[in-house]
Coordinates of C-alpha atoms in Angstrom, one line a residue:
X1224 CA -6.8 -8.4 -2.5
X1225 CA -7.7 -11.4 -4.4
X1226 CA -6.2 -14.7 -5.3
X1227 CA -2.9 -14.8 -7.0
X1228 CA -2.7 -11.2 -7.9
X1229 CA -1.7 -9.6 -4.6
X1230 CA 1.2 -11.9 -4.2
X1231 CA 2.3 -11.2 -7.7
X1232 CA 2.1 -7.5 -7.0
X1233 CA 4.2 -7.8 -3.9
X1234 CA 6.9 -9.5 -5.9
X1235 CA 7.1 -6.4 -8.1
X1236 CA 7.6 -3.9 -5.3
X1237 CA 11.3 -3.1 -5.3
X1238 CA 12.7 -1.6 -2.1
X1239 CA 15.0 1.4 -2.2
X1240 CA 18.6 0.5 -1.6
X1241 CA 20.0 1.6 1.8
X1242 CA 23.7 2.3 2.2
X1243 CA 25.5 -0.8 3.3
X1244 CA 26.4 -0.9 7.0
X1245 CA 29.7 -2.7 7.7
X1246 CA 29.2 -2.7 11.5
X1247 CA 26.5 -5.3 11.4
X1248 CA 23.8 -2.9 12.6
X1249 CA 20.7 -4.5 13.9
X1250 CA 18.7 -2.2 11.6
X1251 CA 20.1 -3.6 8.4
X1252 CA 20.5 -6.9 6.6
X1253 CA 23.8 -8.1 5.2
X1254 CA 23.2 -6.4 1.9
X1255 CA 22.5 -3.0 3.4
X1256 CA 18.8 -3.0 3.1
X1257 CA 16.5 -2.3 6.1
X1258 CA 16.2 -5.5 8.2
X1259 CA 13.1 -7.4 7.6
X1260 CA 10.7 -7.7 10.6
X1261 CA 8.2 -10.2 9.3
X1262 CA 7.6 -13.6 10.9
X1263 CA 6.1 -16.9 9.7
X1264 CA 2.8 -15.8 11.1
X1265 CA 2.7 -12.4 9.6
X1266 CA 3.8 -13.9 6.2
X1267 CA 1.0 -16.5 6.4
X1268 CA -1.5 -13.8 7.3
X1269 CA -0.5 -11.7 4.2
X1270 CA -0.7 -14.8 1.9
X1271 CA -4.1 -15.8 3.3
X1272 CA -5.4 -12.3 2.8
X1273 CA -4.0 -12.3 -0.8
X1274 CA -5.4 -15.6 -1.9
X1275 CA -8.8 -15.7 -0.3
X1276 CA -10.7 -13.3 -2.5
X1277 CA -13.6 -13.0 -4.9
X1278 CA -12.3 -16.1 -6.8
X1279 CA -13.7 -18.3 -4.1
X1280 CA -17.2 -17.3 -5.1
X1281 CA -16.8 -19.3 -8.4
X1282 CA -15.6 -22.5 -6.7
X1283 CA -19.1 -23.9 -6.1
X1284 CA -19.8 -23.6 -9.9
X1285 CA -16.4 -25.2 -10.6
X1286 CA -17.2 -28.2 -8.3
X1287 CA -20.6 -28.5 -9.9
X1288 CA -18.9 -29.2 -13.3
X1289 CA -16.5 -31.8 -11.8
X1290 CA -18.7 -33.5 -9.2
X1291 CA -18.1 -34.7 -5.6
X1292 CA -15.1 -36.9 -6.5
X1293 CA -13.1 -34.9 -9.0
X1294 CA -14.0 -31.5 -7.6
X1295 CA -12.4 -31.8 -4.1
X1296 CA -9.6 -34.0 -5.6
X1297 CA -8.6 -31.3 -8.1
X1298 CA -8.6 -28.6 -5.4
X1299 CA -6.3 -30.7 -3.2
X1300 CA -4.0 -31.4 -6.2
X1301 CA -3.7 -27.7 -7.0
X1302 CA -3.0 -27.0 -3.3
X1303 CA -0.1 -29.5 -3.3
X1304 CA 1.4 -28.2 -6.6
X1305 CA 1.1 -24.6 -5.4
X1306 CA 2.8 -25.4 -2.1
X1307 CA 5.5 -27.4 -3.7
X1308 CA 6.4 -24.9 -6.4
X1309 CA 6.3 -22.1 -3.9
X1310 CA 8.9 -24.0 -1.9
X1311 CA 11.0 -24.3 -5.1
X1312 CA 10.7 -20.5 -5.6
X1313 CA 11.7 -19.9 -2.0
X1314 CA 14.9 -21.8 -2.6
X1315 CA 15.8 -19.2 -5.3
X1316 CA 15.6 -16.3 -2.8
X1317 CA 19.4 -16.2 -2.6
X1318 CA 21.6 -16.8 -5.7
X1319 CA 24.6 -18.9 -5.1
X1320 CA 25.3 -19.6 -1.4
X1321 CA 22.1 -20.3 0.5
X1322 CA 23.2 -18.2 3.5
X1323 CA 25.4 -15.4 2.1
X1324 CA 24.3 -15.3 -1.6
X1325 CA 22.7 -12.3 -3.3
X1326 CA 19.1 -11.8 -2.3
X1327 CA 16.4 -11.6 -5.0
X1328 CA 13.6 -9.4 -3.6
X1329 CA 11.2 -9.8 -6.5
X1330 CA 10.3 -12.6 -9.0
X1331 CA 11.7 -10.5 -11.8
X1332 CA 15.0 -10.1 -9.8
X1333 CA 15.2 -13.9 -9.4
X1334 CA 14.5 -14.6 -13.1
X1335 CA 17.0 -11.9 -14.2
X1336 CA 19.7 -13.3 -12.0
X1337 CA 19.2 -17.0 -12.4
X1338 CA 17.7 -17.4 -15.9
X1339 CA 18.3 -14.1 -17.7
X1340 CA 17.9 -13.5 -21.4
X1341 CA 14.5 -13.6 -23.0
X1342 CA 12.9 -15.3 -20.0
X1343 CA 13.1 -12.0 -18.1
X1344 CA 11.0 -10.2 -20.7
X1345 CA 8.6 -13.2 -20.9
X1346 CA 8.1 -13.1 -17.1
X1347 CA 7.4 -9.4 -17.2
X1348 CA 4.9 -9.7 -20.1
X1349 CA 3.1 -12.6 -18.3
X1350 CA 3.0 -10.7 -15.0
X1351 CA 1.7 -7.5 -16.3
X1352 CA -0.7 -9.1 -18.7
X1353 CA -2.1 -11.2 -15.9
X1354 CA -2.4 -8.1 -13.7
X1355 CA -4.3 -6.3 -16.5
X1356 CA -6.6 -9.2 -17.1
X1357 CA -7.3 -9.5 -13.4
X1358 CA -8.2 -5.8 -13.2
X1359 CA -10.9 -6.7 -15.9
X1360 CA -12.1 -9.6 -13.8
X1361 CA -12.3 -7.3 -10.7
X1362 CA -14.5 -4.9 -12.6
X1363 CA -16.8 -7.6 -13.7
X1364 CA -17.0 -9.1 -10.2
X1365 CA -17.7 -5.7 -8.6
X1366 CA -20.5 -4.9 -11.1
X1367 CA -22.1 -8.3 -10.4
X1368 CA -22.1 -7.6 -6.7
X1369 CA -23.6 -4.2 -7.2
X1370 CA -26.3 -5.7 -9.4
X1371 CA -26.9 -8.4 -6.8
X1372 CA -27.7 -5.7 -4.2
X1373 CA -30.3 -4.2 -6.4
X1374 CA -31.7 -7.6 -7.4
X1375 CA -32.0 -8.8 -3.8
X1376 CA -33.7 -5.6 -2.7
X1377 CA -36.1 -5.9 -5.7
X1378 CA -36.9 -9.5 -4.9
X1379 CA -37.6 -8.5 -1.3
X1380 CA -39.9 -5.7 -2.4
X1381 CA -42.0 -7.6 -4.9
X1382 CA -41.2 -11.3 -4.3
X1383 CA -40.8 -11.9 -8.0
X1384 CA -37.4 -12.5 -9.6
X1385 CA -38.4 -12.0 -13.2
X1386 CA -38.8 -8.2 -13.3
X1387 CA -35.5 -7.7 -11.4
X1388 CA -33.3 -7.9 -14.4
X1389 CA -30.7 -5.1 -14.6
X1390 CA -27.8 -4.1 -16.8
X1391 CA -24.2 -4.4 -15.7
X1392 CA -23.0 -1.5 -17.9
X1393 CA -24.0 1.3 -15.5
X1394 CA -22.4 -0.4 -12.5
X1395 CA -19.1 -1.0 -14.4
X1396 CA -19.2 2.7 -15.3
X1397 CA -19.6 3.6 -11.6
X1398 CA -16.7 1.3 -10.6
X1399 CA -14.5 2.6 -13.4
X1400 CA -15.1 6.3 -12.4
X1401 CA -14.3 5.5 -8.8
X1402 CA -11.0 3.7 -9.9
X1403 CA -10.0 6.7 -12.0
X1404 CA -10.4 8.9 -8.9
X1405 CA -8.5 6.5 -6.6
X1406 CA -5.8 5.9 -9.2
X1407 CA -4.7 9.5 -8.7
X1408 CA -3.8 9.0 -5.1
X1409 CA 0.0 8.7 -4.9
X1410 CA 1.3 5.5 -3.3
X1411 CA -2.2 4.1 -2.8
X1412 CA -0.8 0.6 -2.3
X1413 CA 1.3 1.8 0.7
X1414 CA -1.7 3.0 2.8
X1415 CA -1.2 1.0 6.0
X1416 CA -4.9 0.2 6.7
X1417 CA -5.6 -1.1 3.2
X1418 CA -4.5 -4.7 3.9
X1419 CA -6.5 -4.8 7.1
X1420 CA -9.7 -3.6 5.3
X1421 CA -9.1 -6.1 2.5
X1422 CA -8.6 -9.0 5.0
X1423 CA -11.8 -8.1 6.9
X1424 CA -13.8 -7.8 3.7
X1425 CA -12.5 -11.1 2.3
X1426 CA -13.5 -13.1 5.4
X1427 CA -16.8 -11.2 5.6
X1428 CA -18.2 -12.2 2.3
X1429 CA -16.6 -15.6 2.2
X1430 CA -18.0 -16.3 5.7
X1431 CA -21.5 -15.1 4.7
X1432 CA -21.4 -17.3 1.6
X1433 CA -20.5 -20.3 3.6
X1434 CA -23.1 -19.6 6.3
X1435 CA -25.9 -19.1 3.7
X1436 CA -24.8 -22.3 2.0
X1437 CA -25.1 -24.3 5.3
X1438 CA -28.5 -22.8 5.9
X1439 CA -29.7 -23.8 2.5
X1440 CA -28.4 -27.3 2.9
X1441 CA -30.3 -27.5 6.2
X1442 CA -33.4 -26.2 4.5
X1443 CA -33.2 -28.8 1.8
X1444 CA -32.6 -31.6 4.3
X1445 CA -30.0 -33.1 1.9
X1446 CA -26.8 -32.6 0.0
X1447 CA -27.4 -31.9 -3.6
X1448 CA -25.0 -32.7 -6.5
X1449 CA -23.7 -36.0 -7.9
X1450 CA -20.4 -37.9 -8.0
X1451 CA -19.7 -36.8 -11.6
X1452 CA -21.0 -33.2 -11.7
X1453 CA -23.6 -31.6 -13.9
X1454 CA -25.6 -34.2 -15.8
X1455 CA -25.9 -34.6 -19.6
X1456 CA -29.3 -33.1 -20.5
X1457 CA -28.8 -29.9 -18.6
X1458 CA -25.8 -29.4 -20.9
X1459 CA -24.7 -31.2 -24.1
X1460 CA -21.7 -33.6 -23.9
X1461 CA -19.5 -31.0 -25.6
X1462 CA -20.6 -28.3 -23.2
X1463 CA -19.8 -30.8 -20.3
X1464 CA -16.2 -31.2 -21.6
X1465 CA -15.7 -27.4 -22.1
X1466 CA -17.2 -26.7 -18.6
X1467 CA -14.9 -29.2 -17.0
X1468 CA -11.9 -27.5 -18.6
X1469 CA -13.2 -24.1 -17.5
X1470 CA -13.7 -25.3 -14.0
X1471 CA -10.0 -26.3 -13.9
X1472 CA -9.2 -22.7 -14.8
X1473 CA -11.4 -21.3 -12.1
X1474 CA -9.7 -23.4 -9.4
X1475 CA -6.3 -22.5 -10.9
X1476 CA -7.1 -18.8 -10.6
X1477 CA -7.8 -19.3 -6.9
X1478 CA -4.5 -21.0 -6.4
X1479 CA -2.2 -19.4 -8.9
X1480 CA 0.2 -17.3 -6.8
X1481 CA 4.0 -17.5 -6.6
X1482 CA 5.5 -16.6 -3.3
X1483 CA 7.0 -18.3 -0.3
X1484 CA 3.8 -20.0 1.0
X1485 CA 4.0 -21.8 4.3
X1486 CA 2.1 -25.0 4.8
X1487 CA -0.1 -23.2 7.3
X1488 CA -1.3 -20.5 4.8
X1489 CA -1.9 -23.0 2.0
X1490 CA -3.8 -25.3 4.3
X1491 CA -5.9 -22.5 5.6
X1492 CA -6.7 -21.2 2.2
X1493 CA -7.6 -24.8 1.0
X1494 CA -9.9 -25.3 3.9
X1495 CA -11.7 -22.1 3.0
X1496 CA -11.9 -23.0 -0.7
X1497 CA -13.3 -26.4 0.2
X1498 CA -15.9 -24.9 2.4
X1499 CA -17.0 -22.4 -0.1
X1500 CA -17.0 -24.8 -3.0
X1501 CA -18.4 -27.9 -1.4
X1502 CA -21.1 -26.2 0.7
X1503 CA -22.1 -24.2 -2.3
X1504 CA -22.4 -27.3 -4.4
X1505 CA -24.2 -29.2 -1.7
X1506 CA -26.7 -26.3 -1.5
X1507 CA -27.4 -25.8 -5.2
X1508 CA -26.3 -29.0 -6.9
X1509 CA -26.1 -28.8 -10.7
X1510 CA -27.6 -25.3 -10.6
X1511 CA -24.8 -23.8 -8.6
X1512 CA -24.4 -20.1 -9.8
X1513 CA -21.2 -18.7 -11.2
X1514 CA -21.0 -16.3 -8.2
X1515 CA -22.1 -18.1 -5.1
X1516 CA -23.8 -15.0 -3.5
X1517 CA -26.1 -14.5 -6.5
X1518 CA -27.9 -17.7 -5.7
X1519 CA -29.4 -16.3 -2.5
X1520 CA -32.2 -13.8 -1.9
X1521 CA -32.8 -14.0 1.8
X1522 CA -32.0 -12.6 4.3
X1523 CA -31.6 -9.8 1.8
X1524 CA -29.8 -7.5 4.3
X1525 CA -27.1 -10.1 5.0
X1526 CA -26.6 -10.6 1.2
X1527 CA -26.3 -6.9 0.8
X1528 CA -23.6 -6.7 3.5
X1529 CA -21.7 -9.5 1.7
X1530 CA -21.9 -7.8 -1.7
X1531 CA -20.9 -4.4 -0.2
X1532 CA -17.9 -6.1 1.3
X1533 CA -16.9 -7.5 -2.1
X1534 CA -17.2 -4.1 -3.7
X1535 CA -15.1 -2.4 -1.0
X1536 CA -12.6 -5.1 -1.2
X1537 CA -12.3 -4.9 -5.0
X1538 CA -12.1 -1.1 -5.1
X1539 CA -8.9 -1.2 -3.0
X1540 CA -7.6 -4.5 -4.5
X1541 CA -7.9 -3.0 -8.0
X1542 CA -5.5 -0.2 -7.0
X1543 CA -3.0 -2.4 -5.2
X1544 CA -3.1 -4.7 -8.2
X1545 CA -2.4 -2.0 -10.8
X1546 CA 0.4 -0.2 -8.9
X1547 CA 3.2 -2.3 -10.5
X1548 CA 1.8 -1.5 -14.0
X1549 CA 1.4 2.2 -13.1
X1550 CA 4.9 2.3 -11.7
X1551 CA 6.5 0.5 -14.6
X1552 CA 5.0 2.7 -17.3
X1553 CA 5.7 5.9 -15.4
X1554 CA 9.3 5.1 -14.6
X1555 CA 9.8 4.0 -18.3
X1556 CA 8.3 7.3 -19.5
X1557 CA 10.4 9.4 -17.1
X1558 CA 13.6 7.6 -18.3
X1559 CA 12.6 7.9 -22.0
X1560 CA 11.7 11.6 -21.8
X1561 CA 13.6 13.1 -18.8
X1562 CA 13.1 16.7 -19.9
X1563 CA 9.4 16.5 -20.5
X1564 CA 7.3 18.7 -18.1
X1565 CA 4.2 16.8 -19.1
X1566 CA 5.7 13.6 -17.7
X1567 CA 7.9 14.7 -14.9
X1568 CA 6.6 18.0 -13.5
X1569 CA 4.2 18.0 -10.5
X1570 CA 1.8 20.9 -10.1
X1571 CA 0.7 22.0 -6.6
X1572 CA -3.1 22.1 -6.3
X1573 CA -4.2 23.7 -3.1
X1574 CA -6.9 21.9 -1.0
X1575 CA -8.4 23.8 1.9
X1576 CA -7.6 22.1 5.2
X1577 CA -5.2 19.6 3.6
X1578 CA -1.7 19.6 2.1
X1579 CA -1.5 20.6 -1.5
X1580 CA -2.1 17.8 -4.0
X1581 CA 0.7 17.0 -6.4
X1582 CA -0.9 16.8 -9.8
X1583 CA 1.1 15.1 -12.5
X1584 CA -0.5 15.4 -16.0
X1585 CA 1.0 12.2 -17.4
X1586 CA -0.2 10.3 -14.4
X1587 CA -3.7 11.8 -14.8
X1588 CA -3.9 11.0 -18.5
X1589 CA -2.2 7.6 -18.5
X1590 CA -4.0 6.1 -15.5
X1591 CA -7.3 7.4 -16.7
X1592 CA -6.8 5.7 -20.1
X1593 CA -5.7 2.5 -18.3
X1594 CA -8.8 2.3 -16.1
X1595 CA -11.1 3.3 -19.0
X1596 CA -9.6 0.4 -21.1
X1597 CA -10.3 -2.2 -18.4
X1598 CA -13.8 -0.9 -17.9
X1599 CA -14.6 -1.0 -21.6
X1600 CA -13.2 -4.5 -22.0
X1601 CA -15.3 -5.6 -19.0
X1602 CA -18.4 -4.2 -20.7
X1603 CA -17.5 -6.1 -23.9
X1604 CA -16.8 -9.4 -22.1
X1605 CA -18.9 -9.4 -18.9
X1606 CA -18.5 -13.1 -18.3
X1607 CA -17.2 -13.7 -14.8
X1608 CA -16.5 -17.4 -14.9
X1609 CA -15.1 -17.4 -18.4
X1610 CA -12.7 -14.5 -17.6
X1611 CA -11.7 -16.1 -14.3
X1612 CA -11.0 -19.4 -16.1
X1613 CA -8.9 -17.7 -18.8
X1614 CA -6.9 -15.8 -16.1
X1615 CA -6.3 -19.0 -14.2
X1616 CA -5.2 -20.8 -17.3
X1617 CA -2.9 -18.0 -18.4
X1618 CA -1.2 -17.4 -15.0
X1619 CA -1.0 -20.8 -13.3
X1620 CA 1.5 -22.7 -15.4
X1621 CA 4.0 -20.0 -16.5
X1622 CA 4.1 -18.0 -13.3
X1623 CA 3.4 -20.6 -10.6
X1624 CA 5.0 -23.7 -12.1
X1625 CA 7.3 -23.3 -15.1
X1626 CA 9.4 -20.3 -13.9
X1627 CA 9.9 -21.7 -10.3
X1628 CA 10.8 -25.1 -11.7
X1629 CA 13.3 -23.7 -14.3
X1630 CA 14.9 -21.4 -11.7
X1631 CA 15.2 -24.2 -9.2
X1632 CA 16.8 -26.6 -11.8
X1633 CA 19.3 -23.8 -12.7
X1634 CA 19.9 -22.7 -9.2
X1635 CA 20.6 -26.2 -7.8
X1636 CA 22.4 -27.3 -11.0
X1637 CA 20.2 -30.4 -11.3
X1638 CA 21.7 -32.7 -14.1
X1639 CA 19.7 -33.0 -17.2
X1640 CA 17.9 -36.4 -17.5
X1641 CA 18.5 -37.1 -13.8
X1642 CA 15.5 -38.6 -11.9
X1643 CA 14.7 -35.3 -10.2
X1644 CA 15.0 -33.3 -13.4
X1645 CA 12.7 -35.7 -15.2
X1646 CA 10.1 -35.6 -12.3
X1647 CA 10.2 -31.8 -12.3
X1648 CA 9.7 -31.7 -16.1
X1649 CA 6.8 -34.1 -15.9
X1650 CA 5.2 -31.9 -13.2
X1651 CA 5.6 -28.9 -15.4
X1652 CA 4.3 -30.6 -18.5
X1653 CA 1.2 -31.9 -16.7
X1654 CA 0.4 -28.4 -15.4
X1655 CA 0.9 -27.1 -18.9
X1656 CA -1.7 -29.5 -20.3
X1657 CA -4.1 -28.5 -17.5
X1658 CA -3.6 -24.8 -18.4
X1659 CA -4.1 -25.4 -22.1
X1660 CA -7.3 -27.4 -21.4
X1661 CA -8.5 -24.6 -19.1
X1662 CA -7.9 -22.0 -21.6
X1663 CA -9.7 -23.9 -24.4
X1664 CA -12.7 -24.5 -22.1
X1665 CA -12.9 -20.9 -21.0
X1666 CA -12.5 -19.5 -24.6
X1667 CA -15.3 -21.9 -25.7
X1668 CA -17.4 -20.5 -22.9
X1669 CA -16.8 -17.0 -24.1
X1670 CA -17.7 -18.0 -27.7
X1671 CA -20.9 -19.6 -26.5
X1672 CA -21.9 -16.5 -24.4
X1673 CA -21.2 -14.2 -27.3
X1674 CA -23.8 -16.0 -29.4
X1675 CA -26.6 -14.5 -27.2
X1676 CA -24.9 -11.4 -25.9
X1677 CA -25.3 -7.9 -27.2
X1678 CA -22.3 -5.6 -26.4
X1679 CA -23.0 -3.0 -23.6
X1680 CA -26.4 -4.6 -23.0
X1681 CA -25.8 -7.4 -20.5
X1682 CA -28.8 -8.1 -18.3
X1683 CA -28.9 -10.4 -15.3

């Protein structure tokens, strides 16, 4: 899983209610649900797995726009804000009494209980829109990695980068078809080994990227880059401004998750981000690529392993990411048309050697349309850094700052215009400005790319 999305997805999984046990059974919590078995370490591990994803590959490019001073400083700032607002959100886990109050098992539960009204709908729209957009980003990232495999093998074969251009459209189509097939697996997100595979893949390609960056720095015998980032001349002053804003969005995307994040997990993720971003910038300087791994050609077999790891990671992460959307639409349709066989009836499809497959026609049609729409949109806008920047801008402030701050103020009954209330509002307003700037810069990047881009004919 990648970045903010896996954590957002986990907030949307609602557990089934278990009959309340008055006898204080060791198997149940005080509200009758199965007793939780997680620890600080397991929670930290899940968070690290969720946030260290393909977004880290854009951080070298982001730091290249900001420079050696502002780049690391902004990353540390986002780490602090994310940790702080996650602690605010954790304080909203129970409504009322901190020990015996009603538990809120998802972000939507907490918003509904504490804020209510239109903010519940707003939170739902933001979450599902962000999940949909990230599915588009995953499709783009996966196609870039598949192209990188072909390109590195081509370069190895003929030692000439120029003839190695390839189109992203066929690879997006391959990824889309695979996701259509996987989307028909019931409860895909509950497969126990999925998180293990995702974790291994995340650390594999991130570690390879860091290792290749260190090797390139050693080869150059110097740290590239400057204190202020990419220089005027390589880009115009206007492009410099837009790129700085877009870089903020890229960093926000890496950090924008809302869950109870321990200091250990945030610190570990930040160290990883710093390594990927700073080493990548030191290796390439102003020419740092939008996807760190696309800047290397040798050893080609190692680069192939890293890109295969990304693709495997994203195939599974896409499904986990989309499960809340699938579940929401399918439950809504079942409630809306309870007597429809098309929506509610499962057909038994015999599979030799396996249990019969339960085919649901609505699930087949709806999920196919969903995956096809994300694939087509990816083909129309195959701009990795721009899309990552937009997603970071769109998701960071409302989901990671505004909602936790507003819930905390309401939950703790903080008086209006008190010192703490003012400080929290200043924090929220500052993050809003950053999100708006990031969105503007990323949209400007899309507009610039569209001037030279031909739909369904993107070559790299």
